[in-house]
Coordinates of C-alpha atoms and ligand atoms in Angstrom, one line a residue:
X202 CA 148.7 97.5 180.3
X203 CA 151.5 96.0 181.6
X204 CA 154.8 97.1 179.5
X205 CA 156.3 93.6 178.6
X206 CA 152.8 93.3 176.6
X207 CA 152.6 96.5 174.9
X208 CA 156.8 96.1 173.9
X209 CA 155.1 92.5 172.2
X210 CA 152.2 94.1 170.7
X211 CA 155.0 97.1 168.7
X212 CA 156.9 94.2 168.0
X213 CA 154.2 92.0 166.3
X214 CA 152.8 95.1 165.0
X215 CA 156.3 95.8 162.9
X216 CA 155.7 92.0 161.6
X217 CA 159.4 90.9 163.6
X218 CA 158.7 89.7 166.8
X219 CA 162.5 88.6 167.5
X220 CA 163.5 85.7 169.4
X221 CA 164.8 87.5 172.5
X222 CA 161.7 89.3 173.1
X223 CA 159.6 86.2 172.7
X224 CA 161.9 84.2 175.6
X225 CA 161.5 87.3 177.5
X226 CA 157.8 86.7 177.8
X227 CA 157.7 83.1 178.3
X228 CA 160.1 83.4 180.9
X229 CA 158.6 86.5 182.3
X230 CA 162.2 88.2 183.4
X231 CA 162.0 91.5 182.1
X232 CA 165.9 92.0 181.0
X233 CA 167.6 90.8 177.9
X234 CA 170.1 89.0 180.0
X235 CA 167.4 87.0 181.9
X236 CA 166.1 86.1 178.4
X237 CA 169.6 84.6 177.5
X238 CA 169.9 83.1 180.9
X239 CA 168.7 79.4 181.0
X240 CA 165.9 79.1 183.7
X241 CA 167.2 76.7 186.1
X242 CA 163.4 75.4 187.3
X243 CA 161.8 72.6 186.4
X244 CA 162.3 69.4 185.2
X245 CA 165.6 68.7 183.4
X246 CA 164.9 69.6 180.0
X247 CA 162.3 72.3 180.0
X248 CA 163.7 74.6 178.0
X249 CA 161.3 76.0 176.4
X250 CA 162.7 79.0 174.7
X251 CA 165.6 76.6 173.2
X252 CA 163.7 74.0 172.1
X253 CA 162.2 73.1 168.3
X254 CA 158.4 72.4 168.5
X255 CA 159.6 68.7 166.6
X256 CA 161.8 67.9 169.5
X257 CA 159.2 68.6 172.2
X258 CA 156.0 67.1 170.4
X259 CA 158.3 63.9 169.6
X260 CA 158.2 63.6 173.6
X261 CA 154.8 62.5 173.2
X262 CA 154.6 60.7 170.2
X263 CA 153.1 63.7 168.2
X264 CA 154.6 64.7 164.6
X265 CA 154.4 68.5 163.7
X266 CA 154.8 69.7 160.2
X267 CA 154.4 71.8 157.2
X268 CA 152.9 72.3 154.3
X269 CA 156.8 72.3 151.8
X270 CA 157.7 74.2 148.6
X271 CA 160.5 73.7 146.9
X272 CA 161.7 77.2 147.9
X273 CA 162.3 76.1 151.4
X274 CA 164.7 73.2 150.4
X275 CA 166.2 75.7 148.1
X276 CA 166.3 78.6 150.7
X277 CA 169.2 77.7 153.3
X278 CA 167.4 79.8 156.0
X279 CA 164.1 77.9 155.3
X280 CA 165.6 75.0 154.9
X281 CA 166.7 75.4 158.7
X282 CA 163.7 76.0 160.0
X283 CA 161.9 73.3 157.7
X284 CA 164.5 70.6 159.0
X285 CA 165.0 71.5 162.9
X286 CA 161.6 72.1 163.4
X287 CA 159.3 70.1 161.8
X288 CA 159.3 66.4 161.3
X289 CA 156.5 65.6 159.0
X290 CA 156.4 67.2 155.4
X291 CA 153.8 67.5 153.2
X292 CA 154.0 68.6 149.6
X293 CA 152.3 72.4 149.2
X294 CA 151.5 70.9 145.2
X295 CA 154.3 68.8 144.1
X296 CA 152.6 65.5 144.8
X297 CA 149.2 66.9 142.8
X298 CA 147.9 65.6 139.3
X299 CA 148.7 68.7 137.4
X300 CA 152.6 68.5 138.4
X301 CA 153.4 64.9 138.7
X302 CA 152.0 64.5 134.9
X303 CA 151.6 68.0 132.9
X304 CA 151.0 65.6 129.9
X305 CA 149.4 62.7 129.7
X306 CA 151.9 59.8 130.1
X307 CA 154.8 62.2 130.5
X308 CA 155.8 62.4 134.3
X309 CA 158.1 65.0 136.3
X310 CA 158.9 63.5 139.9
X311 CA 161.2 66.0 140.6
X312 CA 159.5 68.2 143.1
X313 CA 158.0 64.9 144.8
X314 CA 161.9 63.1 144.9
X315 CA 163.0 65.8 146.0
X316 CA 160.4 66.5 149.2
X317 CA 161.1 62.6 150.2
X318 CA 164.6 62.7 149.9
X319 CA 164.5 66.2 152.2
X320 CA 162.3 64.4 154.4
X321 CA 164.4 61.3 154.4
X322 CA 167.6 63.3 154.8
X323 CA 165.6 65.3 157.6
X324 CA 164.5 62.1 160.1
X325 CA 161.2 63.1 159.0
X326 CA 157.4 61.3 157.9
X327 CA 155.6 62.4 154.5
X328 CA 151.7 63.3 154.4
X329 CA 151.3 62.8 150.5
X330 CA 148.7 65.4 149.5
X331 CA 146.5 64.5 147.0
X332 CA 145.6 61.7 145.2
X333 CA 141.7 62.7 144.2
X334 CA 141.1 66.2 143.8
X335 CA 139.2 68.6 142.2
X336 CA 141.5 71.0 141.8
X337 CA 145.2 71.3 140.3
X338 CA 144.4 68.4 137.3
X339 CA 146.5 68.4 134.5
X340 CA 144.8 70.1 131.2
X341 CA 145.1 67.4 129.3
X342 CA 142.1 65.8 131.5
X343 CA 140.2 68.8 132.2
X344 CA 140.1 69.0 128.0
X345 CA 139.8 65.3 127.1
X346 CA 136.7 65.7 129.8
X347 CA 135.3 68.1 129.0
X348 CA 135.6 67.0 125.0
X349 CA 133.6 63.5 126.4
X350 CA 136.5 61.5 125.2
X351 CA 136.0 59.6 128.4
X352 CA 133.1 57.5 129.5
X353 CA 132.5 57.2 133.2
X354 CA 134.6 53.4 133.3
X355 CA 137.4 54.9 131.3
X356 CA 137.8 58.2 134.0
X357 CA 137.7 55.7 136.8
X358 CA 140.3 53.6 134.6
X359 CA 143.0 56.6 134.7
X360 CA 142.6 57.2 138.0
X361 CA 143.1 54.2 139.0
X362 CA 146.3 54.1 136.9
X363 CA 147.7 57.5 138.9
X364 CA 146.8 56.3 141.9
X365 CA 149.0 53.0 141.0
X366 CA 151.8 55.0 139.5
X367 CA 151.5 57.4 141.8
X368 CA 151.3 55.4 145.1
X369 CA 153.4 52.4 143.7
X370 CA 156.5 54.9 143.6
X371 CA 156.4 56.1 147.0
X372 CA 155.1 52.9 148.6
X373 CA 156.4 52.4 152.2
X374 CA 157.6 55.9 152.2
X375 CA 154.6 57.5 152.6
X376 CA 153.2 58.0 156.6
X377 CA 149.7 59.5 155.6
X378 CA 147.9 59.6 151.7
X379 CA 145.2 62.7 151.7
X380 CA 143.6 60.3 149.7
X381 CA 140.3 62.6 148.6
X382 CA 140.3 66.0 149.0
X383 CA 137.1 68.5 149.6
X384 CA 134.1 66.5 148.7
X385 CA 131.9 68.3 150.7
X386 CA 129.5 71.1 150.2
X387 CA 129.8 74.3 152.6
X388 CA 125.8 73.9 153.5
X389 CA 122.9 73.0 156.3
X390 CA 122.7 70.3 155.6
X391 CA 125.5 69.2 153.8
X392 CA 126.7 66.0 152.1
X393 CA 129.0 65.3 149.3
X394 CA 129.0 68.1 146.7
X395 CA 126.8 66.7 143.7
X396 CA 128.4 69.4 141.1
X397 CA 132.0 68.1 142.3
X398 CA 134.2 67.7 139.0
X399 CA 134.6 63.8 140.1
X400 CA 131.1 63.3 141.2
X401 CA 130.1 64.4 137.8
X402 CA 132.1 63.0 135.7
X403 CA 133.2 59.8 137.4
X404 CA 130.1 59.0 140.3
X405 CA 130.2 59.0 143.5
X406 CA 131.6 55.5 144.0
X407 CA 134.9 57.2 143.1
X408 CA 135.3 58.1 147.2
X409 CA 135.2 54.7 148.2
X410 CA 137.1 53.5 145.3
X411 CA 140.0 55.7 145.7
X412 CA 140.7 54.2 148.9
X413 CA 140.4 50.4 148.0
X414 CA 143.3 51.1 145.2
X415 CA 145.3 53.4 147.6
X416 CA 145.6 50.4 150.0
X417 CA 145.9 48.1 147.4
X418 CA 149.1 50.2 146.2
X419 CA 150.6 50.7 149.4
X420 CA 149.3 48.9 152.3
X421 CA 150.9 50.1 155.2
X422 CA 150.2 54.0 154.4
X423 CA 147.5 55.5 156.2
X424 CA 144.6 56.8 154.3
X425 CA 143.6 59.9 155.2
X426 CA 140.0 61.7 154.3
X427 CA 140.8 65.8 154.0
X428 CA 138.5 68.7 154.4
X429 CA 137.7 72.4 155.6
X430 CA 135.3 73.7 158.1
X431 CA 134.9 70.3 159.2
X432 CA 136.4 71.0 162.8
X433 CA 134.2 73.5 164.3
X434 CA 134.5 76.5 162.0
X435 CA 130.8 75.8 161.2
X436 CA 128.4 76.6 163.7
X437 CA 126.0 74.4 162.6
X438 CA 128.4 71.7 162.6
X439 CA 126.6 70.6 159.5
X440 CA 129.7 69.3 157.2
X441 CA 131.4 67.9 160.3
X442 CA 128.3 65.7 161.0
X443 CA 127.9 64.7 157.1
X444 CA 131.8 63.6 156.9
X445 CA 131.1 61.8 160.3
X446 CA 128.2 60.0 158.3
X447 CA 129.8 59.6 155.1
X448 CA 133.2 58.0 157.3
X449 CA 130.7 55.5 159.1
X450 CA 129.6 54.2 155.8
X451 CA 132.6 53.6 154.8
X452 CA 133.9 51.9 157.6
X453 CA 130.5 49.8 157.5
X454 CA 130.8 49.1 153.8
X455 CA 134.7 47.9 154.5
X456 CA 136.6 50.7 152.8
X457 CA 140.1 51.2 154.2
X458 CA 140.3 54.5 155.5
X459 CA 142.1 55.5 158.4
X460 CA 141.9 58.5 159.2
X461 CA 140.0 62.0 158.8
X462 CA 142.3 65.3 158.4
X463 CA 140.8 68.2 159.5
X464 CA 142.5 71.1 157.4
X465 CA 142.4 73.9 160.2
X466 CA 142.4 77.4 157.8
X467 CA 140.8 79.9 160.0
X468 CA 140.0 83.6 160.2
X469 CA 140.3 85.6 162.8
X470 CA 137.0 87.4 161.4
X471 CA 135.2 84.5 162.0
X472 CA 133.6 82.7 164.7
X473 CA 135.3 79.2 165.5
X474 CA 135.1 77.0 168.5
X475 CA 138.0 75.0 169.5
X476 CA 135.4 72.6 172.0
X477 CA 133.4 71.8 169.2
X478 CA 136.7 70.7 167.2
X479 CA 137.7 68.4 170.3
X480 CA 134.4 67.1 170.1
X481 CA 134.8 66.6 166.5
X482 CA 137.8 65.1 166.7
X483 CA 136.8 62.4 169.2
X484 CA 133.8 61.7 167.4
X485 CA 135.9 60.6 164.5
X486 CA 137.9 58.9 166.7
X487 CA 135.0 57.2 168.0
X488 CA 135.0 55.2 164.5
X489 CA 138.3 53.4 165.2
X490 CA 139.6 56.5 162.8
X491 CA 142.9 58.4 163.9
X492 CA 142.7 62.7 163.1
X493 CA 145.3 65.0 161.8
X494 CA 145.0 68.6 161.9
X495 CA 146.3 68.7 158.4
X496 CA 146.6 72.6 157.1
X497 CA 146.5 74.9 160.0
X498 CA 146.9 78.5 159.5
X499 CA 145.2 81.9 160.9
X500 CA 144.2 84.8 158.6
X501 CA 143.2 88.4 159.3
X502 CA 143.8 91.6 157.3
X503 CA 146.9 93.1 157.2
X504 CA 148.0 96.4 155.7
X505 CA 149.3 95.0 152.0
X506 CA 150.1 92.0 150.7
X507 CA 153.9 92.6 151.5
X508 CA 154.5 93.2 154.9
X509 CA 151.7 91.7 156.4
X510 CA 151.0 93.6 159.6
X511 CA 147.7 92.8 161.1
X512 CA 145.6 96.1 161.0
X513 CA 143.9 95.5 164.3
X514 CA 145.8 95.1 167.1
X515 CA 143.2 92.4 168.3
X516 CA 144.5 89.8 165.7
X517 CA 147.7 90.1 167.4
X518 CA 146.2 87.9 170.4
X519 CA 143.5 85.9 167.9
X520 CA 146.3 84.7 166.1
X521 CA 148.1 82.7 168.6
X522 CA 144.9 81.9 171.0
X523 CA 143.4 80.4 167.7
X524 CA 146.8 78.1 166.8
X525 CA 147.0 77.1 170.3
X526 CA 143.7 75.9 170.7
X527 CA 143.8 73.8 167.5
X528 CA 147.2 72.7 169.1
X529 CA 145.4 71.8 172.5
X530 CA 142.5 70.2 170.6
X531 CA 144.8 67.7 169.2
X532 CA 146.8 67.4 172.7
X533 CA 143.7 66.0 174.3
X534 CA 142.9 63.4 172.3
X535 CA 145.8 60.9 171.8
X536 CA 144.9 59.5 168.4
X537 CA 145.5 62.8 167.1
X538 CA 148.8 61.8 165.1
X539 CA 149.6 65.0 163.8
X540 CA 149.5 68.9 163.9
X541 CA 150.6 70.3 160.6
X542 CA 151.1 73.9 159.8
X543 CA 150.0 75.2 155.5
X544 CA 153.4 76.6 155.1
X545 CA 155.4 78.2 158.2
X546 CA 156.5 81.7 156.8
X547 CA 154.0 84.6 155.7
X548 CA 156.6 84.9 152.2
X549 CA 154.9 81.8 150.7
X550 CA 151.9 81.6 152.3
X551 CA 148.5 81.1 149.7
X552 CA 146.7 83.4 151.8
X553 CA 147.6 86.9 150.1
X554 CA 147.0 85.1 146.9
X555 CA 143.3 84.3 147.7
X556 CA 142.0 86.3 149.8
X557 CA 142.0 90.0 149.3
X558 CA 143.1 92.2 152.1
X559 CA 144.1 89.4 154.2
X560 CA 147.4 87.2 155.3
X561 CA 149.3 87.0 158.1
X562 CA 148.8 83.7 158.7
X563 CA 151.6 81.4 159.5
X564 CA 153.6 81.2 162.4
X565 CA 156.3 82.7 161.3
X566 CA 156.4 86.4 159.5
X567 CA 157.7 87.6 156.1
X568 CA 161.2 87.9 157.5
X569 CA 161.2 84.3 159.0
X570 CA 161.0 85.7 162.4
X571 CA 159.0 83.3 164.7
X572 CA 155.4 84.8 165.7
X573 CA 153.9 84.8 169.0
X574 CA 151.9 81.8 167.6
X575 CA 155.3 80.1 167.3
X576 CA 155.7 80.8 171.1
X577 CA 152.9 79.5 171.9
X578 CA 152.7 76.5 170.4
X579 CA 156.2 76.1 171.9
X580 CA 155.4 76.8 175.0
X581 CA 152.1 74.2 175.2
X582 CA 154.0 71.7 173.5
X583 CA 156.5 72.2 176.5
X584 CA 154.0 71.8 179.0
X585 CA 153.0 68.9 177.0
X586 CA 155.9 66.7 177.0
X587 CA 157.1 67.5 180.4
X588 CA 154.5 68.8 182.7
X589 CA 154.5 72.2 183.6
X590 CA 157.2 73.1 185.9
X591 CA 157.6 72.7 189.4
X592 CA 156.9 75.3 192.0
X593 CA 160.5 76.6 193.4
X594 CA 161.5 76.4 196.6
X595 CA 159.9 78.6 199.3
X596 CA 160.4 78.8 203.7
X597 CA 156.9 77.0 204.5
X598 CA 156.4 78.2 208.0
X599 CA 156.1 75.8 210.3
X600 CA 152.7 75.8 211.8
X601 CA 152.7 73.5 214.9
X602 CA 150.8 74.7 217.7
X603 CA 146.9 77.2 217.9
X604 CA 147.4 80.8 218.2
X605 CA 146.1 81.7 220.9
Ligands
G3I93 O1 153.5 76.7 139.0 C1 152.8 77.8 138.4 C2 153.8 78.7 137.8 O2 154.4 78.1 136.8 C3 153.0 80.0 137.3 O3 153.9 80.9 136.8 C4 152.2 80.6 138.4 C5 151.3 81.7 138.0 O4 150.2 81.9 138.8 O5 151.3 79.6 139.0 C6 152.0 78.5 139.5 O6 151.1 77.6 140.0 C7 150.5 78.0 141.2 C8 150.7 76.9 142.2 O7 150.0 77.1 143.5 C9 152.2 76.8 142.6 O8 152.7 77.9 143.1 C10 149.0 78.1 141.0 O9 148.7 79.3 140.2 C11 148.2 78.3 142.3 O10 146.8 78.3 142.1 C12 148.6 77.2 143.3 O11 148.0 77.4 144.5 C13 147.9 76.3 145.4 C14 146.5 76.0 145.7 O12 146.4 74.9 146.7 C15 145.6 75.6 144.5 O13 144.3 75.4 144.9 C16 148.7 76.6 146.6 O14 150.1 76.8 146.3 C17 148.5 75.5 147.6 O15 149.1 75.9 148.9 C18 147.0 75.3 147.9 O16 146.9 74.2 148.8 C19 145.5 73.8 149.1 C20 145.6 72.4 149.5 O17 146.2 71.6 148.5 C21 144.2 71.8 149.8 N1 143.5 72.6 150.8 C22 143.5 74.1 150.6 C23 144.9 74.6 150.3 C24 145.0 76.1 150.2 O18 144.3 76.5 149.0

């Protein structure tokens, strides 16, 4: 094994793979001054040690972003990286039911204000995340549900109402609505999930009803449908073909939707395919809909909760190739609008949270060191906006006459 590798695989193995080693294997000197030393091949420009993934995607008309708490507005080191590198924003909860109105008629913008201004402040889009979930509803619904106090007309009634208030207030500042969320059972076949809290409780014309009031509130906002393992984590390809169907309907039946978001959390334990996610991509596409990869991260399992260091050495290289080909996925098909990342630092990533034993899997570590995934992306996002780089300059012998 060649040294330069093995240096990387201590580094990433310590969790702090520093930004001088990284440029010292993209440019492939092996000295710490050559790392320093700006490359003087190429096109003007490609620089890809010194550039922010926002500034090279924006080259081709691609937004990358993050999933954003309010710790890395408050955090001045994360607010860095949040505002040079990124450029679209999506709230990690502070756009969801349950915060935007703990009680019922009582509202707290704050978090949501605050994420827009940042993103204002920051030359940067919104992806408002979510307007139909099951998940993260206030109590006060859950109870008055569960209770019956609602009929199925009076549910749809308050929805429509958040959507409205909710909407209304950020209308013309929003780039994408994750208008529903997670519909979709994990199953061969699959189809929407009948036990879903708002399939239950509200019927399933609640989908398609979501998105007529969405547009209706804002009309230039593109409205996003958002799900996992619909981008081929599923072998089967089962849930990607039922959201393909369901998204047909849709269209046929004249809802505005405009797009399918294609979450992107992975495991490195896991099979995945990144052709089947181009082909699932452009078969979305092939409905007149635009794609997002929406939530992209990479688990594996790491020592403790803590540090985070991957405890197979093999991770270290699944968890860039598995970024990069989400990354090249969306590269190759041009209606592919965005490539967001769920949270860029290991510190506040879900993962640790949910799933025992595992974590490591954001692109940055729990120091806010870039990751080799970082690199990566970099690096493809360079070759991306400006080709790769030219050959240098060689004696071509001059070959005139036969040997003879
Ligand atoms: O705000 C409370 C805090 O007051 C309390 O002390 C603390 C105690 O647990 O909980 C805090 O709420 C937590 C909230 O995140 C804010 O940190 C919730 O417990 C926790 O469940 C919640 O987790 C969020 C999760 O959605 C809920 O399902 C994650 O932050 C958020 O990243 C995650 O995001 C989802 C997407 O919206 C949809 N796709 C999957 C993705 C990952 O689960």
């Amino acid at each position: 094994m060649d040294m330069r590798r093995r240096s990387f695989l201590a580094a990433g193995a310590a969790g702090a793979a520093g930004a001088a080693g990284a440029a010292t294997l993209l440019s492939g000197a092996g000295t710490a001054e050559a790392a320093t030393k700006a490359p003087s091949r190429g096109p003007a420009g490609f620089l890809a040690e010194d550039a922010p993934l926002r500034e090279l995607a924006a080259k081709i008309g691609l937004r990358i972003g993050s999933a954003i708490i309010p710790q890395d507005i408050d955090t001045p080191t994360w607010n860095a990286i949040a505002a040079s590198q990124f450029d679209v924003y999506t709230p990690g909860n502070e756009m969801k039911w349950q915060v935007v109105e703990p009680e019922q008629g009582v509202f707290d913008w704050s978090g949501a204000d605050n994420l827009v201004n940042f993103a204002d402040a920051n030359h940067a889009l919104v992806r408002g995340h979510t307007l139909c979930w099951h998940n993260q509803l206030p109590n006060w619904l859950l109870a008055a549900v569960a209770a019956g106090d609602y009929t199925q007309t009076q549910l749809l009634d308050l929805l429509q109402q958040h959507i409205f208030t909710e909407v209304g207030r950020f209308r013309g500042r929003i780039w994408q609505w994750d208008v529903c969320n997670e519909f979709f059972l994990d199953a061969n076949p699959s189809g929407i999930d009948p036990n879903n809290w708002w399939i239950v409780n509200a019927g399933p014309e609640v989908i398609p009803l979501a998105f007529r009031w969405a547009h209706e509130a804002d009309p230039q906002a593109l409205l996003f449908y958002n799900d996992y393992n619909i981008g081929g984590e599923d072998g089967t390809n089962a849930k990607s073909d039922a959201v393909y169907a369901y998204a047909t309907q849709l269209l046929d039946d004249g809802i505005p939707i405009n797009g399918i978001g294609n979450q992107g959390h992975l495991d490195t334990q896991y099979g995945w395919s990144p052709q089947l996610l181009r082909q699932d991509l452009e078969r979305y596409v092939s409905l007149g809909l635009k794609v997002a990869i929406t939530e992209a991260d990479v688990r594996t399992f790491v020592n403790n909760a803590t540090a985070q260091v991957p405890t197979d050495n093999l991770a270290l290289f699944a968890h860039p190739f598995e970024y990069t080909e989400m990354l090249k996925a969306v590269l190759a098909v041009p209606e592919a609008i965005s490539f967001t990342v769920w949270g860029f630092t290991d510190s506040d990533s879900w993962v640790p949270g949910t799933f025992a034993g595992e974590g490591y899997a954001a692109i940055y570590d729990v120091n806010q060191n870039p990751k080799q995934a970082y690199y990566s992306l970099q690096s493809e996002l360079a070759v991306a906006a400006h080709g790769a780089p030219h050959r240098v300059q060689t004696y071509t012998p001059p070959i005139t006459r036969p040997i003879s």
